[in-house]
Coordinates of C-alpha atoms in Angstrom, one line a residue:
Chain R
X80 CA 161.3 90.4 42.9
X81 CA 164.2 88.9 43.8
X82 CA 166.6 91.3 43.3
X83 CA 164.6 93.8 45.6
X84 CA 164.4 91.2 48.1
X85 CA 167.8 90.7 48.2
X86 CA 168.4 94.5 48.2
X87 CA 166.9 94.5 51.4
X88 CA 169.6 92.3 52.6
X89 CA 172.2 94.4 52.1
X90 CA 171.9 96.4 55.9
X91 CA 171.8 93.1 57.3
X92 CA 174.8 91.5 55.5
X93 CA 176.3 95.2 56.2
X94 CA 175.6 94.8 59.6
X95 CA 176.8 91.3 60.5
X96 CA 179.7 91.6 58.3
X97 CA 180.7 95.1 60.6
X98 CA 180.2 94.3 63.7
X99 CA 179.9 90.4 64.0
X100 CA 182.2 89.0 61.5
X101 CA 185.1 91.5 61.6
X102 CA 185.1 92.2 65.4
X103 CA 185.2 87.7 65.8
X104 CA 188.0 87.9 63.0
X105 CA 189.7 90.5 64.6
X106 CA 190.1 88.8 68.3
X107 CA 191.1 85.4 66.6
X108 CA 194.1 87.3 65.0
X109 CA 195.0 88.9 68.1
X110 CA 194.3 85.8 70.1
X111 CA 197.2 84.7 68.0
X112 CA 200.5 87.5 68.6
X113 CA 202.2 87.7 71.5
X114 CA 203.4 90.5 73.6
X115 CA 205.8 92.4 70.6
X116 CA 203.5 91.1 67.6
X117 CA 204.8 87.8 66.5
X118 CA 202.4 85.4 65.5
X119 CA 202.4 82.7 68.2
X120 CA 199.9 80.0 69.9
X121 CA 201.4 80.5 73.1
X122 CA 198.5 82.2 73.7
X123 CA 196.5 79.0 73.8
X124 CA 199.0 76.9 75.6
X125 CA 199.3 79.6 78.1
X126 CA 195.4 79.6 79.0
X127 CA 195.5 75.9 79.2
X128 CA 198.0 76.4 82.1
X129 CA 196.1 76.0 85.8
X130 CA 196.1 79.4 86.7
X131 CA 193.5 80.1 83.9
X132 CA 191.5 76.9 84.1
X133 CA 191.2 77.7 88.3
X134 CA 190.3 81.1 86.3
X135 CA 187.7 79.7 84.1
X136 CA 186.2 76.9 86.2
X137 CA 185.6 80.3 89.1
X138 CA 183.8 81.6 86.5
X139 CA 181.7 78.4 85.4
X140 CA 181.0 77.7 89.2
X141 CA 179.7 81.5 90.2
X142 CA 177.7 82.0 86.9
X143 CA 176.5 78.8 87.8
X144 CA 175.5 79.7 91.3
X145 CA 173.8 83.0 90.0
X146 CA 171.6 81.1 87.6
X147 CA 170.5 78.9 90.0
X148 CA 169.5 81.3 92.5
X149 CA 168.0 83.7 89.9
X150 CA 166.0 80.8 88.5
X151 CA 165.0 79.5 92.2
X152 CA 163.5 82.9 93.0
X153 CA 162.4 83.3 89.7
X154 CA 160.2 80.4 88.9
X155 CA 157.7 80.6 91.8
X156 CA 157.9 84.3 91.1
X157 CA 156.3 84.3 87.5
X158 CA 154.3 81.4 88.6
X159 CA 152.6 83.8 91.4
X160 CA 152.0 86.4 89.0
X161 CA 150.1 84.3 86.7
X162 CA 148.1 83.5 89.1
X163 CA 147.8 87.3 90.3
X164 CA 144.7 89.3 89.1
X165 CA 146.8 92.3 87.2
X166 CA 149.4 89.6 86.6
X167 CA 150.7 92.1 83.3
X168 CA 150.8 95.1 85.7
X169 CA 152.8 93.2 88.4
X170 CA 155.2 91.8 85.8
X171 CA 155.3 95.2 84.4
X172 CA 157.1 96.8 88.1
X173 CA 159.5 93.6 88.2
X174 CA 160.7 95.4 84.8
X175 CA 161.1 98.4 84.9
X176 CA 163.9 98.7 87.5
X177 CA 166.2 96.7 84.5
X178 CA 165.8 99.8 82.5
X179 CA 167.7 101.4 85.0
X180 CA 171.3 101.7 84.4
X181 CA 173.1 98.5 85.6
X182 CA 175.9 100.3 87.1
X183 CA 173.7 102.7 89.1
X184 CA 171.6 100.0 90.6
X185 CA 175.3 98.5 91.0
X186 CA 176.4 101.8 93.0
X187 CA 173.3 101.9 94.6
X188 CA 174.0 98.1 96.6
X189 CA 177.9 99.6 97.4
X190 CA 175.6 102.2 99.8
X191 CA 173.0 99.4 101.0
X192 CA 175.6 96.8 101.5
X193 CA 178.5 99.2 103.4
X194 CA 179.4 99.9 106.7
X195 CA 177.4 102.7 107.1
X196 CA 174.6 101.6 105.5
X197 CA 170.8 100.6 106.5
X198 CA 171.4 96.6 106.4
X199 CA 174.7 97.0 108.9
X200 CA 172.0 99.8 111.0
X201 CA 169.8 96.7 111.5
X202 CA 172.8 94.5 112.5
X203 CA 173.5 97.0 114.8
X204 CA 170.1 97.6 116.0
X205 CA 169.9 93.5 117.1
X206 CA 173.0 94.2 118.9
X207 CA 175.3 93.1 116.5
X208 CA 178.6 94.7 115.8
X209 CA 178.3 95.9 112.1
X210 CA 180.3 93.6 109.5
X211 CA 181.7 94.0 105.9
X212 CA 179.4 93.1 103.2
X213 CA 180.5 94.4 100.5
X214 CA 183.8 92.8 98.8
X215 CA 182.2 89.2 99.6
X216 CA 180.8 86.3 97.6
X217 CA 177.7 86.6 99.1
X218 CA 177.1 90.6 98.1
X219 CA 178.4 89.6 94.4
X220 CA 176.1 86.5 93.5
X221 CA 173.1 88.3 95.8
X222 CA 173.5 91.7 93.2
X223 CA 173.8 89.5 90.4
X224 CA 170.8 87.7 91.2
X225 CA 169.2 90.9 92.2
X226 CA 170.1 92.1 88.6
X227 CA 169.4 89.0 86.6
X228 CA 165.7 88.2 88.2
X229 CA 163.3 90.0 85.5
X230 CA 165.2 88.7 82.5
X231 CA 164.9 85.0 84.2
X232 CA 161.0 85.9 85.0
X233 CA 160.5 87.0 81.7
X234 CA 160.5 84.3 79.8
X235 CA 159.4 81.9 82.4
X236 CA 156.4 84.0 82.8
X237 CA 155.4 83.8 78.8
X238 CA 155.8 80.0 79.3
X239 CA 153.5 80.0 82.5
X240 CA 150.5 82.4 80.9
X241 CA 151.0 80.6 77.5
X242 CA 149.6 77.5 79.0
X243 CA 146.5 76.1 78.8
X244 CA 144.7 75.8 82.3
X245 CA 142.7 72.9 81.5
X246 CA 145.9 70.8 81.4
X247 CA 146.2 71.5 85.0
X248 CA 142.9 70.2 85.8
X249 CA 143.3 67.7 83.2
X250 CA 146.5 66.4 85.7
X251 CA 144.5 66.8 88.7
X252 CA 141.3 64.8 87.4
X253 CA 143.4 62.0 86.9
X254 CA 144.6 61.6 89.8
X255 CA 148.0 63.9 90.2
X256 CA 148.4 65.7 93.7
X257 CA 149.2 69.1 92.8
X258 CA 153.3 68.6 93.1
X259 CA 152.9 65.8 90.5
X260 CA 151.1 67.9 88.2
X261 CA 154.0 70.4 88.6
X262 CA 156.4 68.0 88.0
X263 CA 154.6 66.4 85.1
X264 CA 153.2 68.6 83.4
X265 CA 153.5 72.5 83.9
X266 CA 157.3 72.4 84.4
X267 CA 158.3 69.7 81.3
X268 CA 155.7 72.8 79.5
X269 CA 157.5 75.6 80.6
X270 CA 160.8 74.1 80.1
X271 CA 161.9 76.4 77.1
X272 CA 160.5 79.2 79.3
X273 CA 163.5 78.0 82.2
X274 CA 165.8 77.4 79.0
X275 CA 165.7 80.8 77.7
X276 CA 165.7 82.4 80.9
X277 CA 169.1 80.1 81.4
X278 CA 170.8 81.4 78.0
X279 CA 170.1 85.2 79.3
X280 CA 171.3 84.9 82.6
X281 CA 174.3 82.3 82.6
X282 CA 175.7 83.6 79.4
X283 CA 176.2 87.2 80.7
X284 CA 177.0 86.0 84.3
X285 CA 179.6 84.6 82.9
X286 CA 181.6 87.7 81.5
X287 CA 180.3 90.2 84.6
X288 CA 183.4 92.2 85.2
X289 CA 181.3 95.8 86.6
X290 CA 179.9 94.0 89.4
X291 CA 183.3 92.0 90.1
X292 CA 185.2 95.0 91.1
X293 CA 182.6 97.0 92.5
X294 CA 180.5 94.9 95.1
X295 CA 182.9 92.0 95.2
X296 CA 186.1 94.0 95.0
X297 CA 188.0 92.3 92.4
X298 CA 188.1 89.3 95.1
X299 CA 186.0 87.3 92.4
X300 CA 187.8 87.4 88.9
X301 CA 185.6 85.8 86.0
X302 CA 186.0 85.1 82.5
X303 CA 184.6 89.2 81.8
X304 CA 186.9 90.4 84.4
X305 CA 190.5 88.7 83.3
X306 CA 189.7 90.1 79.9
X307 CA 189.3 93.6 80.9
X308 CA 192.6 93.1 83.2
X309 CA 194.4 91.6 80.1
X310 CA 193.4 94.5 77.8
X311 CA 193.7 97.6 80.1
X312 CA 195.8 96.2 83.1
X313 CA 198.3 94.2 81.7
X314 CA 198.0 95.8 78.1
X315 CA 198.1 92.0 76.7
X316 CA 195.6 92.1 73.9
X317 CA 196.9 88.4 72.9
X318 CA 195.5 86.7 75.9
X319 CA 192.8 89.0 76.3
X320 CA 191.4 87.8 72.9
X321 CA 192.4 84.5 73.8
X322 CA 190.6 84.2 76.8
X323 CA 187.9 86.1 74.5
X324 CA 187.3 83.0 72.1
X325 CA 187.1 80.2 74.7
X326 CA 184.5 82.7 76.2
X327 CA 182.9 82.7 73.0
X328 CA 183.3 79.4 72.3
X329 CA 181.7 79.1 75.6
X330 CA 178.6 80.8 74.3
X331 CA 178.1 78.6 71.4
X332 CA 178.2 75.6 73.4
X333 CA 175.6 77.0 76.4
X334 CA 173.2 77.5 73.5
X335 CA 173.6 74.6 71.8
X336 CA 172.8 72.6 75.0
X337 CA 169.8 74.6 76.1
X338 CA 168.6 74.8 72.1
X339 CA 164.9 74.7 71.6
X340 CA 163.4 71.6 70.2
X341 CA 160.4 71.6 68.0
X342 CA 157.8 69.6 69.7
X343 CA 155.4 67.4 67.6
X344 CA 157.2 66.2 64.3
X345 CA 158.3 63.2 64.3
X346 CA 162.3 64.5 63.9
Chain F
X61 CA 118.2 50.9 96.0
X62 CA 120.1 53.5 98.1
X63 CA 123.2 52.1 96.8
X64 CA 122.3 52.6 93.2
X65 CA 122.6 56.3 93.7
X66 CA 126.2 57.2 92.7
X67 CA 125.6 61.2 93.1
X68 CA 123.8 63.2 94.8
X69 CA 123.5 67.2 95.5
X70 CA 121.7 68.4 98.0
X71 CA 120.6 72.2 97.7
X72 CA 124.1 73.0 96.4
X73 CA 124.4 76.7 95.8
X74 CA 127.4 78.4 94.1
X75 CA 127.6 82.2 94.6
X76 CA 131.1 83.8 92.6
X77 CA 130.5 86.9 94.0
X78 CA 127.3 88.1 96.2
X79 CA 125.3 89.1 93.1
X80 CA 126.2 86.6 90.4
X81 CA 124.6 83.3 91.8
X82 CA 125.8 80.7 89.6
X83 CA 123.7 77.5 90.7
X84 CA 120.5 78.4 93.3
X85 CA 119.4 75.5 95.7
X86 CA 120.3 72.5 93.3
X87 CA 119.4 68.6 94.4
X88 CA 119.6 65.7 92.4
X89 CA 120.5 62.1 92.4
X90 CA 121.8 60.3 89.9
X91 CA 121.5 56.4 89.6
X92 CA 124.8 54.4 88.7
X93 CA 125.1 53.4 85.1
X94 CA 122.6 55.6 83.1
X95 CA 123.6 58.5 80.4
X96 CA 122.7 61.7 82.1
X97 CA 122.8 65.2 80.1
X98 CA 122.6 68.9 81.5
X99 CA 121.2 70.7 79.4
X100 CA 120.8 74.8 79.0
X101 CA 121.6 77.7 77.3
X102 CA 125.6 79.3 78.1
X103 CA 125.9 80.7 81.8
X104 CA 123.4 78.5 83.0
X105 CA 125.6 76.2 85.1
X106 CA 125.8 73.7 84.2
X107 CA 129.2 73.6 83.7
X108 CA 129.5 74.8 86.9
X109 CA 127.6 71.2 88.1
X110 CA 130.7 69.7 86.6
X111 CA 133.0 71.3 87.9
X112 CA 131.8 70.9 91.4
X113 CA 131.4 67.0 90.8
X114 CA 134.8 66.8 89.5
X115 CA 135.8 68.6 92.2
X116 CA 137.6 71.5 91.0
X117 CA 135.2 73.6 92.5
X118 CA 133.5 74.1 96.1
X119 CA 129.8 74.8 96.3
X120 CA 129.3 77.8 98.3
X121 CA 126.2 76.2 100.6
X122 CA 124.8 72.9 100.5
X123 CA 126.1 69.2 100.2
X124 CA 127.2 66.8 97.3
X125 CA 127.7 62.8 97.7
X126 CA 129.1 60.5 95.4
X127 CA 128.8 57.1 96.5
X128 CA 127.4 57.9 99.6
X129 CA 130.6 59.7 100.6
X130 CA 130.2 63.3 101.4
X131 CA 133.0 65.1 99.1
X132 CA 133.0 68.6 99.8
X133 CA 136.5 68.8 100.6
X134 CA 137.4 65.9 99.0
X135 CA 140.1 67.0 95.7
X136 CA 140.0 66.7 92.5
X137 CA 142.5 64.0 92.8
X138 CA 141.3 61.8 95.0
X139 CA 137.7 61.5 93.2
X140 CA 136.7 58.8 91.6
X141 CA 135.8 60.5 88.5
X142 CA 137.5 61.7 85.8
X143 CA 136.5 64.5 82.9
X144 CA 137.0 64.5 79.2
X145 CA 137.2 68.6 79.1
X146 CA 135.5 71.0 76.0
X147 CA 138.9 71.1 74.7
X148 CA 140.0 68.0 75.4
X149 CA 143.3 68.9 77.6
X150 CA 145.5 66.9 75.6
X151 CA 149.3 67.0 77.1
X152 CA 151.2 68.5 74.2
X153 CA 154.6 67.2 75.5
X154 CA 153.1 63.7 75.5
X155 CA 152.5 61.6 72.9
X156 CA 149.3 59.3 72.6
X157 CA 150.4 56.5 75.0
X158 CA 151.8 59.1 77.7
X159 CA 148.3 60.7 77.4
X160 CA 146.3 57.7 78.0
X161 CA 149.2 56.1 80.5
X162 CA 149.3 59.4 82.8
X163 CA 146.5 58.3 85.2
X164 CA 148.2 54.5 85.9
X165 CA 151.7 56.1 85.8
X166 CA 150.1 58.6 88.5
X167 CA 149.1 55.3 90.7
X168 CA 152.5 53.9 90.0
X169 CA 151.0 50.9 87.9
X170 CA 153.5 48.2 86.3
X171 CA 155.0 49.2 83.6
X172 CA 154.0 46.3 81.6
X173 CA 150.4 46.2 82.7
X174 CA 149.9 50.3 81.6
X175 CA 151.1 48.7 78.3
X176 CA 148.5 46.5 78.1
X177 CA 145.5 48.9 79.0
X178 CA 146.5 51.3 76.8
X179 CA 146.1 49.2 74.1
X180 CA 142.9 47.7 75.7
X181 CA 141.6 51.8 76.1
X182 CA 142.6 52.6 72.5
X183 CA 141.1 49.4 71.1
X184 CA 137.8 50.7 73.2
X185 CA 137.5 54.1 71.3
X186 CA 138.6 52.5 68.1
X187 CA 142.0 53.9 68.0
X188 CA 144.1 50.8 68.2
X189 CA 147.6 51.1 67.2
X190 CA 148.0 55.0 67.6
X191 CA 150.0 54.7 70.6
X192 CA 153.2 56.4 69.6
X193 CA 151.4 58.9 67.9
X194 CA 152.0 63.0 68.5
X195 CA 148.9 64.9 69.6
X196 CA 149.7 67.4 66.9
X197 CA 149.7 64.9 64.4
X198 CA 145.8 63.8 64.9
X199 CA 142.9 65.2 63.9
X200 CA 139.8 66.7 66.0
X201 CA 138.2 63.6 66.3
X202 CA 141.3 61.8 67.3
X203 CA 142.2 63.8 69.6
X204 CA 138.2 63.7 71.4
X205 CA 138.8 59.5 71.1
X206 CA 142.5 60.4 73.4
X207 CA 140.8 62.1 75.9
X208 CA 137.9 59.7 76.2
X209 CA 140.4 57.0 76.3
X210 CA 142.6 58.8 79.2
X211 CA 139.8 59.6 80.8
X212 CA 138.0 55.8 80.9
X213 CA 141.4 53.6 81.7
X214 CA 141.5 55.2 85.2
X215 CA 138.3 52.3 85.4
X216 CA 136.1 55.6 87.1
X217 CA 132.9 55.5 89.1
X218 CA 131.7 58.6 86.7
X219 CA 132.4 60.2 83.4
X220 CA 132.3 64.0 82.9
X221 CA 131.5 65.3 79.6
X222 CA 132.3 69.0 79.1
X223 CA 130.8 69.4 75.8
X224 CA 133.1 67.7 73.9
X225 CA 131.4 67.3 70.9
X226 CA 131.1 70.7 70.2
X227 CA 134.3 71.8 68.0
X228 CA 133.6 69.0 66.1
X229 CA 131.9 69.4 62.8
X230 CA 128.3 67.9 62.2
X231 CA 128.9 64.2 60.7
X232 CA 131.6 63.9 62.7
X233 CA 129.4 65.1 65.5
X234 CA 126.4 62.9 65.0
X235 CA 129.1 59.9 64.7
X236 CA 130.4 60.8 68.0
X237 CA 126.4 60.6 69.4
X238 CA 126.6 56.9 68.5
X239 CA 129.8 55.9 69.3
X240 CA 129.7 57.7 73.1
X241 CA 126.0 56.4 73.3
X242 CA 127.0 52.8 72.6
X243 CA 130.6 53.1 74.5
X244 CA 128.5 54.3 77.8
X245 CA 126.3 50.5 77.8
X246 CA 129.2 48.7 76.7
X247 CA 130.7 50.2 80.3
X248 CA 127.9 50.5 81.7
X249 CA 129.6 53.8 84.0
X250 CA 127.6 57.0 84.8
X251 CA 128.6 59.9 82.2
X252 CA 127.4 63.2 82.8
X253 CA 127.2 65.1 79.5
X254 CA 127.2 68.9 79.1
X255 CA 125.7 70.3 76.0
X256 CA 123.8 73.4 75.1
X257 CA 122.4 71.1 71.9
X258 CA 118.9 69.7 72.7
X259 CA 119.4 67.3 69.4
X260 CA 122.3 65.9 71.2
X261 CA 120.4 65.4 74.4
X262 CA 117.2 64.0 73.4
X263 CA 119.3 61.4 71.0
X264 CA 121.3 60.5 74.0
X265 CA 120.4 61.0 77.4
X266 CA 118.4 58.2 79.7
X267 CA 117.3 61.5 81.9
X268 CA 118.1 65.2 80.8
X269 CA 118.5 68.0 83.4
X270 CA 117.2 71.1 81.9
X271 CA 119.4 74.3 83.2
X272 CA 118.1 77.5 83.3
X273 CA 119.8 80.5 85.3
X274 CA 121.0 78.5 88.0
X275 CA 118.2 76.2 88.5
X276 CA 116.9 73.5 87.3
X277 CA 113.9 73.9 85.4
X278 CA 112.8 69.9 85.0
X279 CA 114.5 66.3 85.0
X280 CA 113.4 63.7 83.2
X281 CA 113.6 61.5 80.5
X282 CA 114.2 62.5 76.8
X283 CA 109.9 62.0 75.9
X284 CA 108.8 63.3 79.1
X285 CA 110.5 66.6 78.3
X286 CA 109.6 67.0 75.0
X287 CA 106.0 66.3 75.2
X288 CA 105.4 67.5 78.4
X289 CA 107.5 70.2 78.9
X290 CA 106.9 72.6 82.3
X291 CA 106.8 75.9 81.0
X292 CA 107.4 78.1 78.4
X293 CA 111.6 78.3 78.8
X294 CA 111.5 73.9 78.4
X295 CA 109.3 74.2 75.7
X296 CA 110.9 76.9 73.5
X297 CA 114.3 75.4 74.6
X298 CA 113.6 71.6 73.7
X299 CA 112.6 71.4 69.8
X300 CA 110.6 74.1 68.4
X301 CA 107.0 74.7 69.7
X302 CA 104.5 77.0 69.1
X303 CA 103.2 78.6 72.4
X304 CA 99.8 80.8 72.8
X305 CA 98.5 82.1 75.9
X306 CA 95.0 80.8 76.7
X307 CA 92.3 79.9 79.7
X308 CA 92.3 76.7 81.1
X309 CA 87.4 76.9 81.3
X310 CA 87.4 73.9 83.4
X311 CA 89.4 70.5 83.2
X312 CA 89.3 69.0 79.6
X313 CA 88.4 72.5 78.0
X314 CA 91.0 75.0 77.1
X315 CA 89.9 78.1 75.2
X316 CA 92.7 79.9 73.0
X317 CA 93.0 81.6 69.4
X318 CA 89.7 82.7 70.3
X319 CA 88.2 78.9 70.4
X320 CA 87.5 76.5 72.8
X321 CA 89.1 73.2 72.3
X322 CA 88.9 69.7 74.3
X323 CA 92.5 69.0 75.8
X324 CA 93.3 66.0 78.0
X325 CA 95.0 68.0 80.7
X326 CA 93.1 69.0 84.3
X327 CA 94.0 69.1 87.4
X328 CA 94.0 73.2 87.6
X329 CA 91.6 76.1 88.9
X330 CA 88.4 77.4 86.6
X331 CA 89.2 79.9 84.7
X332 CA 92.9 80.2 85.0
X333 CA 95.7 81.7 82.7
X334 CA 97.8 79.1 81.0
X335 CA 100.3 78.7 78.3
X336 CA 99.5 76.2 75.2
X337 CA 101.9 74.3 73.4
X338 CA 102.0 72.5 70.0
X339 CA 104.7 70.9 68.4
X340 CA 104.8 71.8 65.3
X341 CA 104.7 68.3 63.8
X342 CA 101.6 67.7 65.2
X343 CA 99.6 70.2 63.4
X344 CA 98.0 69.7 59.9
X345 CA 97.3 71.5 57.3
X346 CA 93.4 70.5 55.7
X347 CA 90.7 73.4 53.9
X348 CA 90.0 76.2 55.9
X349 CA 86.9 75.0 56.7
X350 CA 87.5 71.6 58.1
X351 CA 90.7 73.6 60.3
X352 CA 90.6 74.0 63.8
X353 CA 92.1 77.1 63.3
X354 CA 92.0 79.3 60.3
X355 CA 95.8 80.7 59.2
X356 CA 97.5 82.5 56.3
X357 CA 100.7 80.8 55.1
X358 CA 103.5 83.5 55.4
X359 CA 106.8 81.3 54.8
X360 CA 107.4 78.0 53.2
X361 CA 110.9 76.6 53.4
X362 CA 111.9 73.2 52.3
X363 CA 113.5 71.2 54.6
X364 CA 114.2 68.1 53.4
X365 CA 112.2 65.7 55.4
X366 CA 109.4 68.2 55.4
X367 CA 108.1 71.6 54.1
X368 CA 108.4 74.4 57.5
X369 CA 105.5 76.7 57.3
X370 CA 105.2 79.8 59.1
X371 CA 101.5 81.1 59.7
X372 CA 99.6 83.6 61.0
X373 CA 96.1 83.4 62.6
X374 CA 93.7 86.2 62.8
X375 CA 95.0 87.5 66.0
X376 CA 98.5 87.6 65.0
X377 CA 99.6 84.5 66.8
X378 CA 102.5 82.6 65.2
X379 CA 101.9 79.0 64.3
X380 CA 104.9 77.0 62.9
X381 CA 104.1 73.8 60.9
X382 CA 105.9 70.9 60.0
X383 CA 104.4 69.4 57.1
X384 CA 104.4 66.9 54.4
X385 CA 102.3 68.4 51.8
X386 CA 103.3 71.6 50.0
X387 CA 101.3 74.7 50.2
X388 CA 100.6 78.3 48.6
X389 CA 102.7 81.0 50.2
X390 CA 99.9 83.3 51.2
X391 CA 96.9 81.2 50.8
X392 CA 94.5 80.9 53.6
X393 CA 94.5 77.3 55.1
X394 CA 93.3 75.2 57.9
X395 CA 94.9 73.7 61.2
X396 CA 93.8 70.4 62.3
X397 CA 95.0 68.6 65.4
X398 CA 94.7 65.8 67.7
X399 CA 93.3 66.6 71.6
X400 CA 96.7 65.0 72.4
X401 CA 98.4 67.4 70.7
X402 CA 97.7 70.2 72.9
X403 CA 100.1 70.4 75.9
X404 CA 99.0 73.3 79.0
X405 CA 101.9 74.4 81.2
X406 CA 100.2 76.4 84.4
X407 CA 102.6 79.9 84.9
X408 CA 105.1 79.6 87.4
X409 CA 104.8 76.1 88.2
X410 CA 107.3 74.4 89.7
X411 CA 108.6 70.8 88.7
X412 CA 107.0 69.1 92.4
X413 CA 104.0 70.7 91.6
X414 CA 103.8 69.7 87.9
X415 CA 104.6 66.0 89.3
X416 CA 101.9 66.0 91.5
X417 CA 98.8 67.2 89.6
X418 CA 99.9 65.3 86.7
X419 CA 99.6 62.2 89.1
X420 CA 96.4 63.3 90.6
X421 CA 94.4 63.6 87.4
X422 CA 96.1 60.6 85.6
X423 CA 94.7 58.8 88.6
X424 CA 91.2 59.8 88.0
X425 CA 91.2 58.8 84.6

């Protein structure tokens, strides 16, 4: 039995070794090479120069804004969904667009937001001059939020759906107004869903690069964009790897920060 | 006397849609400080009544008064009523202290007073010192007590209990019946208890409301309801009964099972069709000659305190007998009973008509 279960682990170990450990090893290796392939730590020193630190901070800032708006929109939506009669159908309708390729949806927004697009047509109808919406911070955040909403809704919806409805009655019964009920019972009981939602939004938002190019016209530089540029434009694989190392570190930090605590046991 | 009425329902109905009538014209008054039970099979509307009192649902028509105040539009959080839920509905993210203190914290009571009152409430439900336990560490019976402590700590006028004992095992359930009854008497609060378990209702209540299909069938003390059920449904639902069809020949003379018997009921039309109820424990086994009805013993079960016999008369009516004496299966025996054991139920008699008739003929005697 023991042997059998060990052999079952082989594909798993192979997978982890080839697609997780090896790439991380490679990234670490490259991050310690300069442009001429010599071993050095200069990339790490460069990362802590003001240019890269500012970029990291901007990247963080955008990811934060995107996550914030995604949460603000997704939580009430998920809540309303759990109250509808055919909640799983409505949830499905929200999830389905997320199956469509990200790039396609991004291109669609170029059309929608463009100078001759429907949004500007409406602006003109009200007698204003058409303005360029593309290549602004607004359009970048808008499209990113649009893309992340389904991923935020699903875990929050599941958490709300799992909650025992009589807990809400109990809170009301004990004198809590609807707002207090939300603050003291509903939100604390769905915090795990919110945390997973933040995980699947914030981490990918840090490394967004396609949307930054297509929608924000490279005005917004995130960690993802920076890595892409170092590899493909500057051909500085060492620097690109160094940024990737920090991106990985940040991911681990966020995973730790939003880690689910086990309820119940007296730890 | 008027301010002794804590809850009043005036012609309350509840429809979820035009087809499903959950409550049909329900009216009653509940007095302060008594233990009331709403008893009925599932789907009879008893929980709906509770939810209307708690403020979770609004009546479709009719008025609800708590403490003389019209409360149809008062939300649940503004009512002086607390509920012990069927599944306890304890907050899983809070420990015992957090759960019991919930209501006080919302009222922004001082933390030192909260501490004191939570300790008091836990002592009241026999859980002293359990403040720091997590809910998941508690057994079913303990959770039950936490739920009760959480409900009583706000010092409500009325405590609603929605089948709170149904999830407990038999022994614990019996124990909790005693505890709840005692708790109610110590607190002096009005308890409204919902159950489908007739034994629970008989054991604990000052007054029972028997419900079926959204209508109150009968209300009264446990003894009244047991001894004088108003119709087949109540007789059948409360305890075990033998119900046979009969004819009221004249006052105090009733004919059933092919014979005429003396009885103690009256006030009906001569030769009126009625139902006769005799409780199994009121029937005694005797010799075929001495018995008022001759029956054949079909089956016999030993129930510990008595034998439960299923017997049939020659017309095929089943007579359930609780007997201290053993009988032979297949034997011919006689059944003996007192005139007082015969209880007559008129067909389709309402509770008011029933009360009026009982009043009228008992005054005559």
